[in-house]
Coordinates of C-alpha atoms and ligand atoms in Angstrom, one line a residue:
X280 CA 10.5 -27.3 -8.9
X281 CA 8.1 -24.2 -9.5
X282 CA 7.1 -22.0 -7.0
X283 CA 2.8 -21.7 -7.1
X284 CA 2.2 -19.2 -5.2
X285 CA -1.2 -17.5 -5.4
X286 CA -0.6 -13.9 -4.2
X287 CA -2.7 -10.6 -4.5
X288 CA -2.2 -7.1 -3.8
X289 CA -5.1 -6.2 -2.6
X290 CA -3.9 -3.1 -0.4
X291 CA -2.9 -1.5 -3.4
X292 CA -7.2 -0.5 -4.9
X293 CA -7.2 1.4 -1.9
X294 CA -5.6 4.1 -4.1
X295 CA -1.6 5.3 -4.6
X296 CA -2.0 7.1 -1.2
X297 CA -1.6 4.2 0.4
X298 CA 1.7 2.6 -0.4
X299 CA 4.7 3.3 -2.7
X300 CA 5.5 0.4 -5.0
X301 CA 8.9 -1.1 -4.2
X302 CA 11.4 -3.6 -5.4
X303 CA 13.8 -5.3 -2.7
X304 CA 17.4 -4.6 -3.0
X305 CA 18.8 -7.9 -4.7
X306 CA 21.3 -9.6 -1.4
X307 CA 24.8 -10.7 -2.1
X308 CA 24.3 -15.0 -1.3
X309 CA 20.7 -15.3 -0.1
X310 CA 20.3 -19.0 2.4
X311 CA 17.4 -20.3 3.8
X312 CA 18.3 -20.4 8.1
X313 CA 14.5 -21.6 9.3
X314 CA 11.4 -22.3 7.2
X315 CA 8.0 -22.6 9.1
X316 CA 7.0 -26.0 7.0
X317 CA 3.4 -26.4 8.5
X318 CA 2.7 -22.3 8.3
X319 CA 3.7 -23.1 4.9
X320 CA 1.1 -26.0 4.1
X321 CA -1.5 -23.8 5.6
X322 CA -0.8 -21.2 3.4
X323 CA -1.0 -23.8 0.6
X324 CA 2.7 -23.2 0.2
X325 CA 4.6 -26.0 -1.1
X326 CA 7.8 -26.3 1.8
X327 CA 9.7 -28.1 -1.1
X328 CA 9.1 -25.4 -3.9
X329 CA 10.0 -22.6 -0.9
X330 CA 13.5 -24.3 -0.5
X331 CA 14.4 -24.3 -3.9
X332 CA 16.2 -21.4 -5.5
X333 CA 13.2 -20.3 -6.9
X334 CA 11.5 -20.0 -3.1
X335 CA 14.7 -18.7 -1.3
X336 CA 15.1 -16.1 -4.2
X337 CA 11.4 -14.7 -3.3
X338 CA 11.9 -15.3 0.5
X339 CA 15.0 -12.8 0.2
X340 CA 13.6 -10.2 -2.1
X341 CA 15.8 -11.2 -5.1
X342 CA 13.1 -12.6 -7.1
X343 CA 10.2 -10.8 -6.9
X344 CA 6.2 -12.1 -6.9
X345 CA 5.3 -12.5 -10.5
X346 CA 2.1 -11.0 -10.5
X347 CA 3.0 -7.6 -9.7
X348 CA 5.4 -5.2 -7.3
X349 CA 6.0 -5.4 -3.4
X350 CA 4.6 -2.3 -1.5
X351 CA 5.9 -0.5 1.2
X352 CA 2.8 0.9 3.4
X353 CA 2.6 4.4 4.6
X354 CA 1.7 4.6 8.0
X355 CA 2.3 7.7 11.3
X356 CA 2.2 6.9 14.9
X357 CA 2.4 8.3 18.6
X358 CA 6.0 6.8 19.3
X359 CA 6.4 6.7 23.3
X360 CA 4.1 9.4 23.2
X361 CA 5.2 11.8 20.9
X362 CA 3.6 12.4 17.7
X363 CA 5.4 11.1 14.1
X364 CA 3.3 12.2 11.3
X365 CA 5.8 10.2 8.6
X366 CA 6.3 6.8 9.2
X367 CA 5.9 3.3 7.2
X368 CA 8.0 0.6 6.1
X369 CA 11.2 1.5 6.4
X370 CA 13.1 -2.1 6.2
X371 CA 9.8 -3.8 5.0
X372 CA 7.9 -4.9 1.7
X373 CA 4.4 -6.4 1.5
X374 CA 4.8 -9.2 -1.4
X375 CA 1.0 -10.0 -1.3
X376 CA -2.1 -11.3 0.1
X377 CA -2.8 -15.2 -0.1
X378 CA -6.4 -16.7 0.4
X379 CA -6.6 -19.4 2.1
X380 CA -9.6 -21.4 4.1
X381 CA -8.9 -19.6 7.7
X382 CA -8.8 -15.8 5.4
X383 CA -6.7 -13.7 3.9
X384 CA -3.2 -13.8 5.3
X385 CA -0.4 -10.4 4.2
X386 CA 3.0 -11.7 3.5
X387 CA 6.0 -9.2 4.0
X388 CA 9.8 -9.3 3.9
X389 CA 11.4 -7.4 6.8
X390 CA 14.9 -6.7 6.0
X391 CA 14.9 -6.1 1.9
X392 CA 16.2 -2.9 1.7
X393 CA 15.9 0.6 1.7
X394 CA 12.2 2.6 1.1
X395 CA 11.2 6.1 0.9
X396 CA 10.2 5.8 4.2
X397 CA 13.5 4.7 5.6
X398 CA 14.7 8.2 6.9
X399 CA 18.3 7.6 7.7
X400 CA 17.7 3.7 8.5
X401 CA 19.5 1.2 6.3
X402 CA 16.3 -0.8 5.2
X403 CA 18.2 -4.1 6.7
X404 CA 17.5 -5.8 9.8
X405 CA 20.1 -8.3 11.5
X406 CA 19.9 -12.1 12.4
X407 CA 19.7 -11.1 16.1
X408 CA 16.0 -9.6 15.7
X409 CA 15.4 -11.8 12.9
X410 CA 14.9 -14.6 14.6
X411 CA 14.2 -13.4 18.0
X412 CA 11.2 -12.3 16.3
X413 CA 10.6 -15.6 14.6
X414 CA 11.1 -17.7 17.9
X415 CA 9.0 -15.3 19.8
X416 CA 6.2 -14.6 17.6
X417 CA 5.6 -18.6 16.7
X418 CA 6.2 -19.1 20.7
X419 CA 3.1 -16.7 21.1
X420 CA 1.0 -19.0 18.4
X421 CA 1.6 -22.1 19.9
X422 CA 0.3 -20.1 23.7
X423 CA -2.6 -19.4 21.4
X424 CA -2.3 -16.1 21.4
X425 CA -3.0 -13.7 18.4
X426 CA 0.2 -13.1 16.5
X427 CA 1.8 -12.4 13.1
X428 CA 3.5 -15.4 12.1
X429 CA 6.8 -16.2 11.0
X430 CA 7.0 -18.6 7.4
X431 CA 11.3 -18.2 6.7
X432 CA 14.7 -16.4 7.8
X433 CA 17.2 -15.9 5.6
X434 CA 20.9 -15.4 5.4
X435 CA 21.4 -12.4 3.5
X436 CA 25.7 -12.9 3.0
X437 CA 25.7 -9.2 3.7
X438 CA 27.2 -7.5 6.7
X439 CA 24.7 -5.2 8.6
X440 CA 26.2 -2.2 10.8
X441 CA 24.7 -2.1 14.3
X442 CA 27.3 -1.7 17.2
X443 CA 29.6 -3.6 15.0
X444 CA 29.1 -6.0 12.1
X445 CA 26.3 -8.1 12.4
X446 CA 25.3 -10.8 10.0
X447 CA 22.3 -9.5 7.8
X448 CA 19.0 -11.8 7.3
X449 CA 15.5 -11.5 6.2
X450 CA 12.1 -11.8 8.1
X451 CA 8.9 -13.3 6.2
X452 CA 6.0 -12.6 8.3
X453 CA 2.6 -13.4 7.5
X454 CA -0.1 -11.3 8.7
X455 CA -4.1 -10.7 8.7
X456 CA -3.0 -7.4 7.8
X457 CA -0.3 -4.8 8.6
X458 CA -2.7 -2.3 8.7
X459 CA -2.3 -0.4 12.4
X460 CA -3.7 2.3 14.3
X461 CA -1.2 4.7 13.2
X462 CA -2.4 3.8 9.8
X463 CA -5.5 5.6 10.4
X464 CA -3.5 8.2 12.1
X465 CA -1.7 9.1 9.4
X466 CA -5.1 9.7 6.9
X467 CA -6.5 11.5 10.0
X468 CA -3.5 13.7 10.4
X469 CA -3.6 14.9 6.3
X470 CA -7.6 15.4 6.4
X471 CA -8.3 12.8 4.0
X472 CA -11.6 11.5 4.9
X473 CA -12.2 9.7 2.3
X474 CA -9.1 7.2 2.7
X475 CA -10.5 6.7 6.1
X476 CA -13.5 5.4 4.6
X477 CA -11.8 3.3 2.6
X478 CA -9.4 2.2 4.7
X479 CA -12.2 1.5 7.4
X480 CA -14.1 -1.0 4.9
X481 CA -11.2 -2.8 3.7
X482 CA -10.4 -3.5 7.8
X483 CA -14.1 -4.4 8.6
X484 CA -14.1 -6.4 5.3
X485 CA -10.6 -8.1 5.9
X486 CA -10.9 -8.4 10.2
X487 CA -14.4 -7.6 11.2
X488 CA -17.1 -8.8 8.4
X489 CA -19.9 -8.9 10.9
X490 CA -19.4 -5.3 12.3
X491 CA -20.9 -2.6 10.9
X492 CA -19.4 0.8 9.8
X493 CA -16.3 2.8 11.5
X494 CA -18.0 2.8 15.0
X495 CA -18.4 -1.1 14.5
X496 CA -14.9 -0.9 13.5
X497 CA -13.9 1.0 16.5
X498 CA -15.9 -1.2 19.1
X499 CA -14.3 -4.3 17.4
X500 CA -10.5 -3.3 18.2
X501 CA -11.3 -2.4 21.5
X502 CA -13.0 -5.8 22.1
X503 CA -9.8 -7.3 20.5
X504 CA -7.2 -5.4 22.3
X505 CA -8.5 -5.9 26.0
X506 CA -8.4 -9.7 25.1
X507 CA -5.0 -9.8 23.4
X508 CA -3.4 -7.5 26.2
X509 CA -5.3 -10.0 29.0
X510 CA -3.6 -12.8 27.3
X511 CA -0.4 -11.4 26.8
X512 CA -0.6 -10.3 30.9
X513 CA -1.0 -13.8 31.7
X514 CA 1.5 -15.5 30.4
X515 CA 4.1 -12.5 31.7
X516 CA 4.7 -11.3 28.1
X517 CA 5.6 -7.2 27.9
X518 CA 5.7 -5.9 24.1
X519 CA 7.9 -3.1 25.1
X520 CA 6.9 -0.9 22.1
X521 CA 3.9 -0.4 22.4
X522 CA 3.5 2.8 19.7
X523 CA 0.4 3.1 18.1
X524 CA 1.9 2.4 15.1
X525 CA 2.7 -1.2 16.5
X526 CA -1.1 -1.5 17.6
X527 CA -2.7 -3.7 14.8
X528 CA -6.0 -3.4 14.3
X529 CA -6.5 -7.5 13.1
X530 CA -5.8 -7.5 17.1
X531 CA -2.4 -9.9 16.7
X532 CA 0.7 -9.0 18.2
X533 CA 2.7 -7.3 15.7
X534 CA 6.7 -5.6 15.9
X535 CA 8.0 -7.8 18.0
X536 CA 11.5 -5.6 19.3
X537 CA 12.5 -5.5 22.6
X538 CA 9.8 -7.7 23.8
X539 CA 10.3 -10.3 26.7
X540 CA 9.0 -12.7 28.9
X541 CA 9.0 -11.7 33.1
X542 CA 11.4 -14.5 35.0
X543 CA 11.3 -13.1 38.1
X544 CA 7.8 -11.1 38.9
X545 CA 8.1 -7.3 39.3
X546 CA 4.8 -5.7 38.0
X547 CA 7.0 -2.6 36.8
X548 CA 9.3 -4.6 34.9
X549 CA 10.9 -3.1 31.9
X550 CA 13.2 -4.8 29.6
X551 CA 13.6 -2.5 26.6
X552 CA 17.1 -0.6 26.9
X553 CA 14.8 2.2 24.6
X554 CA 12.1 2.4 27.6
X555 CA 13.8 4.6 29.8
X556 CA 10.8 6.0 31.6
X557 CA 9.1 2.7 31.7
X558 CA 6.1 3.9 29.2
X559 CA 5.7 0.3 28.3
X560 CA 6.5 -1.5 31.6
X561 CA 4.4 -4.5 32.3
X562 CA 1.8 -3.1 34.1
X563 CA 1.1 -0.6 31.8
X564 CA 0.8 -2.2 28.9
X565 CA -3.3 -2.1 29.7
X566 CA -3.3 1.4 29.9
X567 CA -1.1 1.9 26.8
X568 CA -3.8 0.1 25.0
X569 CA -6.2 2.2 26.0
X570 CA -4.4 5.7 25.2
X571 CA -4.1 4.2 21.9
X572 CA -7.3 3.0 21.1
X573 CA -8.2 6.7 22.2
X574 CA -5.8 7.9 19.3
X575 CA -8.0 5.3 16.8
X576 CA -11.1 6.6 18.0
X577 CA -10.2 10.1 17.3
X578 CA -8.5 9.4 13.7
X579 CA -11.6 7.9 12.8
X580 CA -14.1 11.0 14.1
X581 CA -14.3 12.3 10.9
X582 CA -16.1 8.8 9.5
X583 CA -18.2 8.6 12.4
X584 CA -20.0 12.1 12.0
X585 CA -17.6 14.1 13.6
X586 CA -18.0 15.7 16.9
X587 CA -21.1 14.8 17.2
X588 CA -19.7 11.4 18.0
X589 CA -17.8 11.9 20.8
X590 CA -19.7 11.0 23.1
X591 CA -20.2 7.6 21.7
X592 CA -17.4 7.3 20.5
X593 CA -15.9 7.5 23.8
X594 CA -18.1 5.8 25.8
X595 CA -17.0 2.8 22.7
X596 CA -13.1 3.5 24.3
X597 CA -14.5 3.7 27.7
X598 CA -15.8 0.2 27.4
X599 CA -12.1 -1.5 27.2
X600 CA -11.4 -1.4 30.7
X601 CA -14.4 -3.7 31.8
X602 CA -13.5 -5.7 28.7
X603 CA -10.3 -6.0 29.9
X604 CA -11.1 -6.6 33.2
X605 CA -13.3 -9.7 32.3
X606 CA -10.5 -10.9 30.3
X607 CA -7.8 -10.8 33.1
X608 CA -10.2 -12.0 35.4
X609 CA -11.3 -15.2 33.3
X610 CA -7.2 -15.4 32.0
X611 CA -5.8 -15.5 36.1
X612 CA -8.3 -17.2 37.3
X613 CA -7.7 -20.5 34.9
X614 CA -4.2 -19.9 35.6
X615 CA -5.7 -20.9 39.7
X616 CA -8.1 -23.5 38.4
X617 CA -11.1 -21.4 38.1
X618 CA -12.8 -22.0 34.9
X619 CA -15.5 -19.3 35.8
X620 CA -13.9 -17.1 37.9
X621 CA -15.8 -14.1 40.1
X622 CA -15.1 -10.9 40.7
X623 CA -14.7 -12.4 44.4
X624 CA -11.8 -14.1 43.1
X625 CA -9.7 -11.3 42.3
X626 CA -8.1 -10.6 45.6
X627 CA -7.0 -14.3 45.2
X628 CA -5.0 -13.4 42.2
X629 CA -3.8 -10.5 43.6
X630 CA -2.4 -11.8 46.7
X631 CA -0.6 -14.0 45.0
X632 CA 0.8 -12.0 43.0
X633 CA 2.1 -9.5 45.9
X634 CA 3.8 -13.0 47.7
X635 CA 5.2 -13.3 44.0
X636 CA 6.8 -10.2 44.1
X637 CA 8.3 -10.2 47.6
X638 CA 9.7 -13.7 46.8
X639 CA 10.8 -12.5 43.4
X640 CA 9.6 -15.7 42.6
X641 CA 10.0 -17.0 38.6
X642 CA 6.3 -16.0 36.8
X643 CA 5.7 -19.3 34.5
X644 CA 7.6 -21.4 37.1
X645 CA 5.5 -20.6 39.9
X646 CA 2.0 -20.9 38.4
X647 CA 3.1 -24.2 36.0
X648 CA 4.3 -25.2 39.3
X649 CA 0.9 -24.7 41.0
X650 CA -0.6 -26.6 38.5
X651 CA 1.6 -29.4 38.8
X652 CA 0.7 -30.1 42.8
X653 CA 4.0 -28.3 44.1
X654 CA 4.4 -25.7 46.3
X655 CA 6.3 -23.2 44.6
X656 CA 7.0 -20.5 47.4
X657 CA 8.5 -20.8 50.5
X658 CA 6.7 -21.5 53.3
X659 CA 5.4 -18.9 55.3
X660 CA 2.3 -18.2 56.8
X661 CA 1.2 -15.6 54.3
X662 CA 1.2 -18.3 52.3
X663 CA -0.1 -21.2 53.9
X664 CA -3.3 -18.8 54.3
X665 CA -3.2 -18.0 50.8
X666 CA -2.8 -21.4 49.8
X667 CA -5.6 -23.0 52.0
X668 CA -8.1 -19.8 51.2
X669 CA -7.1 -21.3 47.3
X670 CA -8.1 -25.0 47.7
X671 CA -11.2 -23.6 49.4
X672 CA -11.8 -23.1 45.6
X673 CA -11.3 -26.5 44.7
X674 CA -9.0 -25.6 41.5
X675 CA -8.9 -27.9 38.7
X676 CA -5.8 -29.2 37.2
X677 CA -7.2 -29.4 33.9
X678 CA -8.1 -25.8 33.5
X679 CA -4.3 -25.2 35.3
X680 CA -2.4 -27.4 32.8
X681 CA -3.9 -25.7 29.9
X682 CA -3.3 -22.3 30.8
X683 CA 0.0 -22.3 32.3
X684 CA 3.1 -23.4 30.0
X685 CA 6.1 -25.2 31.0
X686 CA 8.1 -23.4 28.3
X687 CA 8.3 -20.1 27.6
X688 CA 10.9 -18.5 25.4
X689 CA 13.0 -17.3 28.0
X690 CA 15.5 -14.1 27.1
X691 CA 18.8 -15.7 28.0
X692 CA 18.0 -18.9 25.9
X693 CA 17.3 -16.3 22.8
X694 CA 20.1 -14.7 23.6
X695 CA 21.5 -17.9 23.8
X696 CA 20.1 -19.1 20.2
X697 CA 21.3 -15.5 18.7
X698 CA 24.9 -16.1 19.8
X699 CA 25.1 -19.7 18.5
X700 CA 23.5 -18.4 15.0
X701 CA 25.8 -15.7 14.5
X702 CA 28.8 -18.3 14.5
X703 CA 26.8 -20.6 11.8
X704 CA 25.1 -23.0 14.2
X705 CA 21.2 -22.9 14.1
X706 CA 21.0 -26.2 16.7
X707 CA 19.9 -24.3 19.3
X708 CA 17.6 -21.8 17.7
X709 CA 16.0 -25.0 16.6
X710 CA 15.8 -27.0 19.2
X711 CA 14.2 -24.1 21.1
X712 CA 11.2 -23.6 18.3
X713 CA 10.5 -27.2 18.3
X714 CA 10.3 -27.2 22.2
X715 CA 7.9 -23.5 21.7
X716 CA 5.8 -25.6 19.9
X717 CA 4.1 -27.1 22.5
X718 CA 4.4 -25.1 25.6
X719 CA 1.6 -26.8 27.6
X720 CA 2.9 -30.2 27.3
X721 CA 7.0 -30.0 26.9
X722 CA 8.6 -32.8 25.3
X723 CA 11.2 -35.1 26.9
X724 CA 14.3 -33.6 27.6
X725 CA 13.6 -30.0 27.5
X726 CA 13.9 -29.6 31.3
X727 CA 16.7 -27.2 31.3
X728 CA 14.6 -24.7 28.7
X729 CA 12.1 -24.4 31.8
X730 CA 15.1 -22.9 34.4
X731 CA 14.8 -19.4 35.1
X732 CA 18.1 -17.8 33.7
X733 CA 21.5 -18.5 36.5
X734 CA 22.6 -14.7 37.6
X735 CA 25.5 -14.9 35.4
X736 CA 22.7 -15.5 32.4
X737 CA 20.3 -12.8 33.2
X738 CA 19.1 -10.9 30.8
X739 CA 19.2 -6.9 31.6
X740 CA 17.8 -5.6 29.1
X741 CA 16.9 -5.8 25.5
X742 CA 17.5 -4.1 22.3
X743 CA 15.6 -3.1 19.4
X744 CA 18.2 -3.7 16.9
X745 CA 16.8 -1.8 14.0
Ligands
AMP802 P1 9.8 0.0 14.8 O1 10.5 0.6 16.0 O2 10.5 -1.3 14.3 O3 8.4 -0.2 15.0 O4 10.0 1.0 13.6 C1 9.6 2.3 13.6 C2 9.8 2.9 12.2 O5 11.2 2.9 11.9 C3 9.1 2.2 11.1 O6 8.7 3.1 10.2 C4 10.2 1.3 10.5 O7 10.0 0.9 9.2 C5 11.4 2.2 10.6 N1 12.7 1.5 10.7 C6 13.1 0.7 11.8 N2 14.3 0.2 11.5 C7 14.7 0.6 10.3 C8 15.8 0.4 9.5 N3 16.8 -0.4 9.8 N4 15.8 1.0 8.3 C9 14.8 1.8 7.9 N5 13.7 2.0 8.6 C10 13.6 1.4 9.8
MG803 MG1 7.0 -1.0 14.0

């Protein structure tokens, strides 16, 4: 069966400053673990064709696209703050760009090897992060949130050094783009003007046709980012590396590492074992986003008549917050029934919130909960008030049911799926994506992946696993 697979490399007419062209380091006994069969047929991708040797040989970097060579992208980047002027893919290779009727979509191999901008990593990823990133990041779709998608994981048959030997695999994430903010940063940093430009068109062309020059540019990530970190806020999701050179400027979640879901509610919750100062806690991540879209505004100066924009060009950043605002407002208050929310409504949120805290009560059981006509606190009289002050508002069910999911992919049942995988059985890992797939409305017998974790299966923190 042949393999048609219509891919560009569009990135690369922005000019050789932009990428180095890269094969993939050939793996030992490539197999295909997971493949994403309807991403696939929305790519145009025949499933079929990507599970024949031909297909797993591409999906592992041992084969690659006909047409022309992978890319590794450059890119820089605040990381936790400080300043990294040499980034890029280390441990990744764009294959292409593939039209299809809903735009362009990037696909890249995460895992193929070594690049000249690997520093002293191996280029390899492990199956741990592999698919955590695959469960998570198609979780996130089927929430409806923006997100890189993942098509396939493969088995590399290689051994990958991390605290031990790990089993090796390979990521195939599909993209609007992997262009970021530190993307920008990095043309900003070396004076070069005129990449900016052309960087800026080909992300107003690709993302954000109907906006108009760098500024447009600019006003258009903000707009995306205060939604995208609403959404991401209410469904209790914390990216945990949030480095401007993990900001995409498509507005979908990209580099998903340490990430997590909350079980119990703390605001300041912090999962990543790398987050020592909590930078990236939950209720920062708002505030991240804006520090960083600072850092885009002020890598694209130069293309938007330099100082002299500044003032604009701040006041563009400056808007975020009340974007952001709107969004969590609009985001919580379906989460309470509220289809159109006020401002008046906020302390009902927040209240609840607080009682969530105290209680240390689970995040997505207590709102899906809600929604489902239970009573998911303890009684009290803090809550009896809140409660009655909430029904005041005659909350609809409807709006609840579709904004609050039963399933979530929950740490410990990742953790759970990892372990299993690493001793050759993909049942679980399985069994949780099909379950992810329709987190609103959870299919028969999937009640145990809605328990918060038992104290013996907490998860405590999580790990990059680079
Ligand atoms: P991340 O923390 O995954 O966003 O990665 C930050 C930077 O480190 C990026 O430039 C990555 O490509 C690079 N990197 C991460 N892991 C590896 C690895 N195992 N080998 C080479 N480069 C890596
Ligand atoms: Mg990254």
């Amino acid at each position: 069966m042949t393999l048609h697979l219509p891919l560009s490399q569009s990135y690369t007419a922005l000019g050789p400053r932009f990428f180095h062209a890269q094969e993939a380091d050939p793996v030992a006994a490539p197999e295909l673990l997971l493949l994403n069969e309807p991403l696939a047929q929305e790519l145009g991708l025949d499933p079929e064709a990507l599970k024949s040797p031909e297909g797993v040989a591409l999906l592992s970097g041992n084969a690659p696209p006909a047409q022309h060579s992978p890319i590794a992208q450059v890119y820089a980047g605040h990381q936790f703050g400080g300043w990294s002027p040499q980034l890029g893919d280390g441990r990744a290779l764009l294959l292409g760009d593939i039209e299809t009727p809903n735009g362009t979509f990037d696909l890249q191999l995460k895992g193929s090897g070594r690049t000249p901008f690997s520093r002293s990593g191996d280029g390899r990823a492990w199956l741990g992060p592999v698919l955590r990133e695959y469960i998570v990041s198609e979780a996130m779709h089927a929430l409806g949130v923006p997100t890189t998608r993942a098509l396939a994981a493969v088995a590399t048959g290689e051994t990958v050094r991390r605290e031990g030997p790990l089993p090796g695999a390979i990521l195939t994430r599909v993209a609007a783009s992997h262009i970021r903010v530190g993307t920008f940063q990095y043309f900003a940093a070396r004076n070069d003007a005129e990449a900016l430009e052309a960087l800026a068109a080909f992300a107003l062309h690709r993302h954000y046709p109907e906006a108009d020059g760098p500024m447009g540019l600019l006003a258009a990530v903000v707009q995306a980012q205060a939604q995208l970190v609403a959404h991401w806020m209410s469904l209790g999701f914390i990216h945990g590396v949030m480095n401007t050179d993990n900001m995409a400027i498509s507005g979908q979640t990209i580099d998903y590492g340490p990430c997590a879901f909350i079980d119990r509610y703390h605001p300041q919750t912090v999962y990543s074992s790398i987050d020592r100062m909590g930078r990236y806690a939950y209720d920062q991540q708002a505030n991240i986003a804006g520090w960083n879209l600072a850092q885009l505004a002020s890598a694209l100066l130069p293309v938007m008549g330099g100082e002299e924009a500044i003032p604009e060009a701040t006041a563009c950043v400056n808007t975020f917050r009340d974007s952001y605002q709107a969004a969590y407002l609009a985001r919580f208050g379906a989460k309470l029934g509220l289809a159109t929310p006020t401002p008046d409504d906020l302390p009902l949120i927040t209240e609840l919130l607080e009682l969530m805290a105290q209680e240390e009560a689970d995040f997505t059981n207590t709102f899906r909960a809600l929604s489902e006509g239970h009573n998911p606190l303890p009684e009290s009289l803090p809550f009896a008030t809140w409660h009655a002050k909430w029904q005041a508002r005659a909350p609809s069910e409807d709006v609840m049911l579709r904004a609050n999911p039963a399933i979530i992919p929950r740490n410990h049942r990742i953790e759970e799926a990892i372990q299993a995988a690493v001793s050759g059985d993909l049942g679980p890992s399985a069994r949780l994506i099909k379950a992810l797939a329709t987190p609103f409305d959870p299919p028969e017998g999937t009640e145990d992946l809605r328990l918060p974790p038992a104290p013996h299966e907490e998860v405590q923190a999580t790990f990059c696993g680079t």
